[in-house]
XYZ file of C-alpha atoms in Angstrom:
460
model
C 3.585 -8.275 -23.548
C 2.993 -11.962 -23.118
C 3.426 -13.203 -19.587
C 5.805 -15.808 -20.966
C 8.332 -13.067 -21.585
C 8.428 -12.097 -17.910
C 11.626 -13.196 -16.219
C 12.175 -14.071 -12.546
C 12.301 -10.959 -10.377
C 15.463 -8.918 -10.207
C 15.648 -6.084 -7.648
C 17.410 -3.779 -10.104
C 14.777 -4.339 -12.794
C 11.921 -3.751 -10.384
C 13.539 -0.601 -8.983
C 13.938 0.888 -12.431
C 10.432 -0.146 -13.433
C 8.993 1.493 -10.313
C 10.901 4.687 -11.013
C 9.744 4.674 -14.627
C 6.132 4.155 -13.559
C 6.338 7.044 -11.103
C 7.753 9.314 -13.778
C 5.026 8.367 -16.273
C 2.208 8.993 -13.812
C 3.626 12.309 -12.643
C 4.090 13.538 -16.185
C 0.435 12.752 -16.886
C -0.452 14.852 -13.838
C 1.735 17.754 -14.990
C 0.324 17.695 -18.530
C -3.228 17.550 -17.171
C -2.472 20.529 -14.953
C -1.135 22.550 -17.869
C -4.192 21.636 -19.943
C -6.462 22.637 -17.084
C -4.775 26.004 -16.806
C -4.668 26.688 -20.526
C -7.691 28.990 -20.510
C -6.020 31.145 -17.900
C -2.705 31.158 -19.690
C -1.391 27.971 -18.131
C 1.317 27.773 -15.551
C 4.577 29.647 -15.516
C 3.208 32.675 -17.322
C 4.392 35.438 -15.016
C 8.114 35.951 -15.422
C 8.918 32.248 -15.500
C 12.473 31.122 -14.950
C 12.455 29.360 -18.315
C 9.828 28.895 -20.984
C 7.181 26.317 -20.253
C 8.101 24.161 -23.240
C 11.800 24.304 -22.420
C 11.062 23.584 -18.756
C 9.132 20.430 -19.587
C 11.846 19.358 -22.034
C 14.553 19.733 -19.376
C 12.340 17.927 -16.876
C 11.849 15.011 -19.263
C 15.567 14.814 -20.006
C 16.494 14.790 -16.318
C 13.909 12.149 -15.491
C 14.965 9.931 -18.385
C 18.582 10.162 -17.238
C 17.715 9.275 -13.633
C 15.628 6.276 -14.667
C 18.365 5.079 -17.036
C 20.921 5.345 -14.229
C 18.672 3.392 -11.866
C 18.408 6.151 -9.272
C 16.422 5.302 -6.107
C 12.828 6.476 -6.056
C 13.385 9.027 -3.280
C 16.155 10.668 -5.329
C 13.909 10.899 -8.369
C 11.065 12.455 -6.367
C 13.423 14.928 -4.687
C 15.044 16.050 -7.928
C 11.621 16.193 -9.555
C 10.408 18.569 -6.838
C 13.500 20.758 -7.165
C 13.187 21.007 -10.939
C 9.496 21.837 -10.703
C 10.275 24.741 -8.369
C 13.033 26.087 -10.618
C 11.745 25.351 -14.121
C 7.970 25.493 -13.898
C 7.232 27.655 -10.897
C 5.186 30.791 -11.293
C 5.088 31.832 -7.664
C 8.708 30.857 -7.021
C 11.592 32.786 -8.502
C 14.412 30.389 -9.192
C 17.194 28.894 -7.134
C 16.835 31.285 -4.194
C 13.514 29.631 -3.289
C 14.835 26.070 -3.020
C 15.055 26.401 0.750
C 11.256 26.165 0.675
C 11.542 22.509 -0.351
C 13.011 21.206 2.942
C 10.870 23.684 4.894
C 7.645 22.370 3.382
C 8.784 18.778 3.856
C 9.652 19.438 7.506
C 6.293 21.106 8.135
C 4.355 18.136 6.800
C 6.560 15.573 8.553
C 5.932 17.265 11.902
C 2.328 16.036 11.983
C 1.724 13.987 15.127
C -0.252 11.296 13.328
C 2.894 10.336 11.376
C 4.309 8.907 14.603
C 1.961 5.980 14.076
C 3.952 4.776 11.062
C 7.235 3.832 12.825
C 5.295 2.319 15.733
C 3.137 0.125 13.486
C 6.186 -0.906 11.441
C 8.103 -1.873 14.604
C 5.099 -3.731 16.025
C 4.672 -5.695 12.804
C 8.386 -6.541 12.753
C 8.221 -7.904 16.317
C 5.176 -10.063 15.633
C 6.605 -11.310 12.338
C 9.872 -12.345 13.991
C 8.043 -14.558 16.489
C 5.839 -17.589 16.004
C 2.601 -15.690 15.410
C 2.234 -16.880 11.810
C 2.563 -20.545 12.787
C -0.048 -20.212 15.532
C -2.489 -18.465 13.206
C -2.112 -21.115 10.512
C -2.594 -23.931 13.036
C -5.746 -22.322 14.447
C -7.305 -21.575 11.050
C -6.482 -25.060 9.825
C -8.099 -26.678 12.876
C -11.161 -24.431 12.537
C -11.982 -24.839 8.823
C -9.744 -27.661 7.611
C -12.689 -30.077 7.561
C -14.559 -28.037 4.924
C -14.231 -28.609 1.175
C -11.133 -26.644 0.272
C -10.552 -26.151 3.990
C -6.776 -25.857 3.817
C -6.991 -23.106 1.197
C -9.701 -21.341 3.227
C -7.436 -21.572 6.273
C -4.663 -19.913 4.271
C -6.946 -16.979 3.423
C -8.089 -16.674 7.048
C -4.513 -16.681 8.309
C -3.581 -13.994 5.758
C -6.499 -11.791 6.851
C -5.587 -11.948 10.548
C -1.841 -11.655 9.970
C -2.380 -8.683 7.657
C -4.256 -6.961 10.476
C -1.310 -7.665 12.786
C 1.570 -6.724 10.503
C -0.126 -4.044 8.382
C 2.022 -5.143 5.439
C 1.050 -7.103 2.344
C 4.564 -8.287 1.384
C 5.274 -9.420 4.960
C 2.003 -11.380 4.957
C 2.962 -13.167 1.743
C 6.357 -14.035 3.202
C 5.151 -15.146 6.641
C 1.972 -17.049 5.719
C 2.790 -17.955 2.143
C 6.133 -19.563 2.961
C 4.355 -21.959 5.346
C 1.170 -22.621 3.395
C 2.613 -23.089 -0.098
C 4.303 -26.447 0.601
C 1.276 -27.617 2.620
C -1.157 -26.767 -0.183
C 1.117 -28.342 -2.782
C 1.442 -31.519 -0.721
C -2.343 -31.702 -0.248
C -2.808 -31.765 -4.017
C -3.951 -28.242 -4.891
C -3.142 -26.955 -8.356
C 0.130 -25.033 -8.319
C -1.170 -22.047 -10.262
C -4.233 -21.758 -7.996
C -2.000 -21.937 -4.931
C 0.295 -19.205 -6.218
C -2.633 -16.948 -7.059
C -4.435 -17.561 -3.774
C -1.483 -16.823 -1.492
C -0.313 -13.806 -3.493
C -3.826 -12.326 -3.603
C -4.758 -13.026 0.014
C -1.504 -11.469 1.142
C -2.437 -8.213 -0.582
C -5.268 -7.684 1.934
C -2.700 -6.082 4.237
C -3.129 -2.751 2.442
C -6.871 -2.692 3.183
C -7.315 -4.291 6.602
C -6.371 -1.921 9.447
C -4.015 -0.933 10.821
C -2.892 -0.147 7.281
C 0.035 2.192 6.683
C -1.187 3.194 3.184
C -4.563 4.115 4.713
C -2.809 6.207 7.332
C -0.755 7.999 4.684
C -3.859 8.628 2.574
C -5.706 10.171 5.522
C -2.783 12.544 6.128
C -2.298 13.575 2.505
C -5.964 13.890 1.518
C -6.884 15.857 4.644
C -5.597 19.009 2.924
C -8.811 18.994 0.865
C -11.245 17.699 3.484
C -10.721 16.417 7.013
C -10.557 12.616 7.247
C -10.808 10.723 10.503
C -8.163 7.974 10.463
C -10.342 5.784 12.693
C -13.278 6.083 10.279
C -11.060 5.201 7.323
C -9.698 2.185 9.207
C -13.230 1.025 10.020
C -14.373 1.543 6.430
C -11.641 -0.799 5.214
C -12.697 -3.728 7.409
C -15.858 -4.777 5.544
C -14.377 -4.549 2.007
C -11.304 -6.425 3.232
C -13.382 -9.217 4.753
C -15.639 -9.396 1.683
C -12.670 -9.721 -0.655
C -11.215 -12.382 1.653
C -14.508 -14.313 1.582
C -14.653 -14.132 -2.214
C -11.114 -15.501 -2.411
C -11.989 -18.295 0.004
C -15.131 -19.097 -2.023
C -12.939 -20.236 -4.912
C -11.277 -22.881 -2.763
C -13.977 -25.627 -2.895
C -14.010 -25.494 -6.707
C -10.254 -26.127 -6.772
C -10.192 -28.857 -4.136
C -11.401 -31.830 -6.155
C -9.559 -34.916 -5.028
C -8.079 -33.115 -2.017
C -8.580 -35.001 1.226
C -10.337 -33.142 4.039
C -9.058 -33.011 7.576
C -11.063 -34.359 10.501
C -12.810 -31.858 12.758
C -11.970 -32.041 16.470
C -13.410 -29.454 18.856
C -10.667 -30.228 21.353
C -7.967 -29.387 18.813
C -9.771 -26.187 17.795
C -9.910 -25.058 21.425
C -6.254 -25.887 21.950
C -5.174 -24.020 18.805
C -7.330 -21.064 19.837
C -5.563 -20.885 23.185
C -2.202 -21.016 21.429
C -3.150 -18.227 19.030
C -5.303 -16.164 21.408
C -2.803 -13.354 21.913
C -2.166 -13.010 18.199
C -5.877 -12.967 17.362
C -6.539 -10.441 20.124
C -4.132 -7.757 18.861
C -6.409 -6.391 16.097
C -9.323 -6.454 18.556
C -7.345 -4.507 21.170
C -6.040 -1.932 18.698
C -9.211 -1.335 16.706
C -11.456 -1.633 19.753
C -9.346 0.927 21.579
C -9.521 3.362 18.666
C -13.257 3.079 18.078
C -14.127 3.151 21.781
C -12.169 6.382 22.178
C -9.640 4.923 24.616
C -6.762 6.100 22.441
C -6.007 7.806 19.143
C -4.522 5.965 16.137
C -1.071 7.276 17.100
C -1.482 6.057 20.675
C -2.841 2.767 19.333
C 0.367 2.299 17.354
C 2.433 2.768 20.521
C 0.159 0.345 22.388
C 0.684 -2.228 19.623
C 4.454 -2.105 20.199
C 4.074 -2.651 23.947
C 1.552 -5.435 23.314
C 3.837 -7.141 20.787
C 6.834 -6.979 23.140
C 4.856 -8.432 26.061
C 3.404 -11.249 23.944
C 6.623 -12.247 22.181
C 9.093 -11.691 25.043
C 7.099 -12.727 28.100
C 4.176 -14.919 27.005
C 5.242 -16.838 23.907
C 8.971 -16.273 24.427
C 9.589 -16.768 20.725
C 12.206 -14.031 20.813
C 14.654 -12.842 23.456
C 16.148 -9.470 24.384
C 19.137 -10.295 22.193
C 16.841 -10.350 19.126
C 15.467 -6.839 19.652
C 18.427 -4.927 18.097
C 18.157 -6.941 14.876
C 14.376 -6.506 14.719
C 14.702 -2.791 15.442
C 17.345 -2.399 12.733
C 15.101 -4.026 10.127
C 12.152 -1.898 11.244
C 14.199 1.306 11.051
C 15.295 0.465 7.508
C 11.697 -0.169 6.453
C 10.264 2.911 8.138
C 13.148 5.053 6.869
C 12.330 4.051 3.302
C 8.719 5.121 3.794
C 9.446 8.368 5.616
C 12.129 9.691 3.262
C 9.837 9.167 0.260
C 7.024 10.879 2.160
C 9.193 13.846 3.129
C 10.325 14.487 -0.438
C 6.846 13.904 -1.827
C 5.479 16.489 0.613
C 7.976 18.928 -0.859
C 6.684 18.061 -4.308
C 3.126 18.583 -3.091
C 4.154 22.058 -1.934
C 4.841 22.956 -5.566
C 1.423 21.633 -6.605
C -0.307 23.644 -3.882
C 1.588 26.901 -4.461
C 0.955 26.737 -8.197
C -2.737 25.989 -7.496
C -2.576 22.862 -9.644
C -5.261 20.981 -7.640
C -7.619 23.955 -7.991
C -6.968 24.171 -11.730
C -7.619 20.451 -12.154
C -10.831 20.762 -10.107
C -12.050 23.624 -12.306
C -11.164 21.678 -15.444
C -13.041 18.567 -14.252
C -16.086 20.532 -13.072
C -16.255 22.330 -16.425
C -16.879 18.927 -18.031
C -20.015 18.582 -15.870
C -19.159 15.068 -14.686
C -21.519 13.362 -12.285
C -20.053 11.813 -9.105
C -20.695 8.315 -10.493
C -18.925 9.077 -13.770
C -16.017 10.603 -11.881
C -15.690 7.522 -9.657
C -15.750 5.211 -12.681
C -12.955 7.218 -14.295
C -11.030 7.214 -11.013
C -11.303 3.427 -10.778
C -9.831 2.905 -14.238
C -7.140 5.533 -13.669
C -6.089 4.087 -10.300
C -5.914 0.574 -11.713
C -3.337 1.869 -14.187
C -1.539 3.855 -11.478
C -1.418 0.817 -9.188
C 0.194 -1.210 -11.955
C 2.932 1.392 -12.442
C 3.690 2.726 -8.944
C 4.067 1.499 -5.408
C 1.175 2.400 -3.116
C 2.904 5.072 -1.000
C 4.177 7.021 -4.020
C 0.784 6.764 -5.718
C -0.988 8.135 -2.657
C 1.465 10.996 -2.203
C 1.282 12.143 -5.823
C -2.306 11.366 -6.859
C -4.367 11.836 -3.674
C -3.775 15.633 -3.440
C -5.308 15.967 -6.907
C -8.277 13.620 -6.552
C -9.331 14.556 -3.009
C -10.310 18.191 -3.863
C -12.345 16.995 -6.846
C -14.173 14.483 -4.672
C -14.895 17.197 -2.121
C -16.324 19.519 -4.794
C -18.538 16.728 -6.152
C -19.841 15.932 -2.674
C -18.240 12.484 -2.442
C -17.624 11.286 1.093
C -13.841 11.454 1.697
C -13.837 8.074 3.446
C -15.682 6.512 0.499
C -13.150 7.947 -1.944
C -10.310 6.799 0.307
C -11.511 3.194 0.347
C -11.905 3.208 -3.449
C -8.378 4.594 -3.725
C -6.908 1.909 -1.467
C -8.844 -0.998 -3.035
C -7.567 -0.089 -6.484
C -4.009 0.120 -5.188
C -4.513 -3.296 -3.606
C -5.276 -4.658 -7.059
C -2.150 -2.880 -8.239
C -0.130 -5.022 -5.810
C -1.024 -7.936 -8.090
C -0.775 -6.280 -11.503
C 2.320 -6.464 -13.741
C 4.751 -4.869 -14.262
C 5.250 -3.344 -10.784
C 2.928 -5.400 -8.549
C 5.108 -5.901 -5.492
C 3.332 -9.050 -4.323
C 4.136 -10.743 -7.629
C 7.842 -10.204 -7.058
C 7.662 -11.202 -3.402
C 5.672 -14.361 -4.186
C 7.992 -15.291 -7.044
C 10.965 -15.015 -4.701
C 9.362 -16.794 -1.723
C 7.831 -19.653 -3.732
C 10.778 -19.884 -6.154
C 8.478 -19.779 -9.170
C 8.781 -17.778 -12.414
C 7.162 -14.366 -12.257
C 5.006 -15.189 -15.278
C 3.609 -18.273 -13.538
C 2.703 -16.229 -10.457
C 1.054 -13.559 -12.626
C -1.030 -16.156 -14.448
C -2.129 -17.625 -11.126
C -3.209 -14.215 -9.853
C -5.302 -13.253 -12.905
C -8.490 -15.133 -11.841
C -8.388 -13.396 -8.453
C -8.168 -9.863 -9.854
C -10.643 -10.557 -12.652
């Protein structure tokens, strides 16, 4: 479809598109699993509740109805899990086994490391509500504003640091992009370049720790091979910085005729003092994790305490009266993540009990693929997945299938995890579901097609 046909973002359209993308990807997984098990008779061969063909037909009909009705994603995943148990299960015997669905979800949600998610979400909400973004922009602008394309480079730098603070790509686009877009436009930068730069740089939040998608991946993929969350966090730093540098490298070529700012060491020092506490948060959190002072879960709790001290007592950008509102917003955000995770864990229980990951592994290994060939296929597949699904849903559904294959092929689980996350980061910028496209279109008040065209050079 031509980008000119894309309309400004509508929440209802995006919700339905996300649900449709999730359904498409999951159906591919189910069909692959049935193909993989064909030599052994496939799934649902021992006293199945319904025939396999009829089961898939009913599943398709139910999913089509839910998408058409615009059901929320968590409802679709939950119903999908229930229907899989009843219609396609071989080891489960109908409706009497549905109590296993909440049991499996509760078991997975009881993992201690999941406590890090609400803490990191709350910490990011506190920092975003204060004046952290303004201080970061001022410091980065004073530091590199004198370079060719300095203002655009400052925007990328501010996005990198703020992404490490908030752990959220959409929040980064909103906080940094809303300030930098008018400044870049006023300085004379091309509008399409500005839209692409801010949307792309904001997507680094999924890769630069502390990253909630990375945390979720470590939890889900650990069923195949143990993954140290701290190692995965560390592995995301260098790719994140490299991608940020590549984005910044485009700035001088798009800054012709743009006036540079004067360099003043005194101003740089002053801006550094103003932004010191914001810049120090990633250092404190990551340094504490890698030095062994605290675990990732403890680091998340420390980040909340740190954010409260900085914003309430040092900067005083917020007051005690603002905490209930911030907490409410954080609870809504974390609730959205956790309910999808809980239901997806129930869906994963079906995959595990029916030995679908093992069947897929056997099917892949029978093709005698080399690790390099497998990774190339995974890259292409995940690019498509990232364009159709949000990152959390993609991780919860796809990671349990890919992680065992990677383990059998001898691929380092951290390496595979970074590849997984990088491809999903690109998905944040890819139509039709790319969340950053919708966020940027709303924040910058520009047509979605214009934002998508601006992003293309950065993902190409």
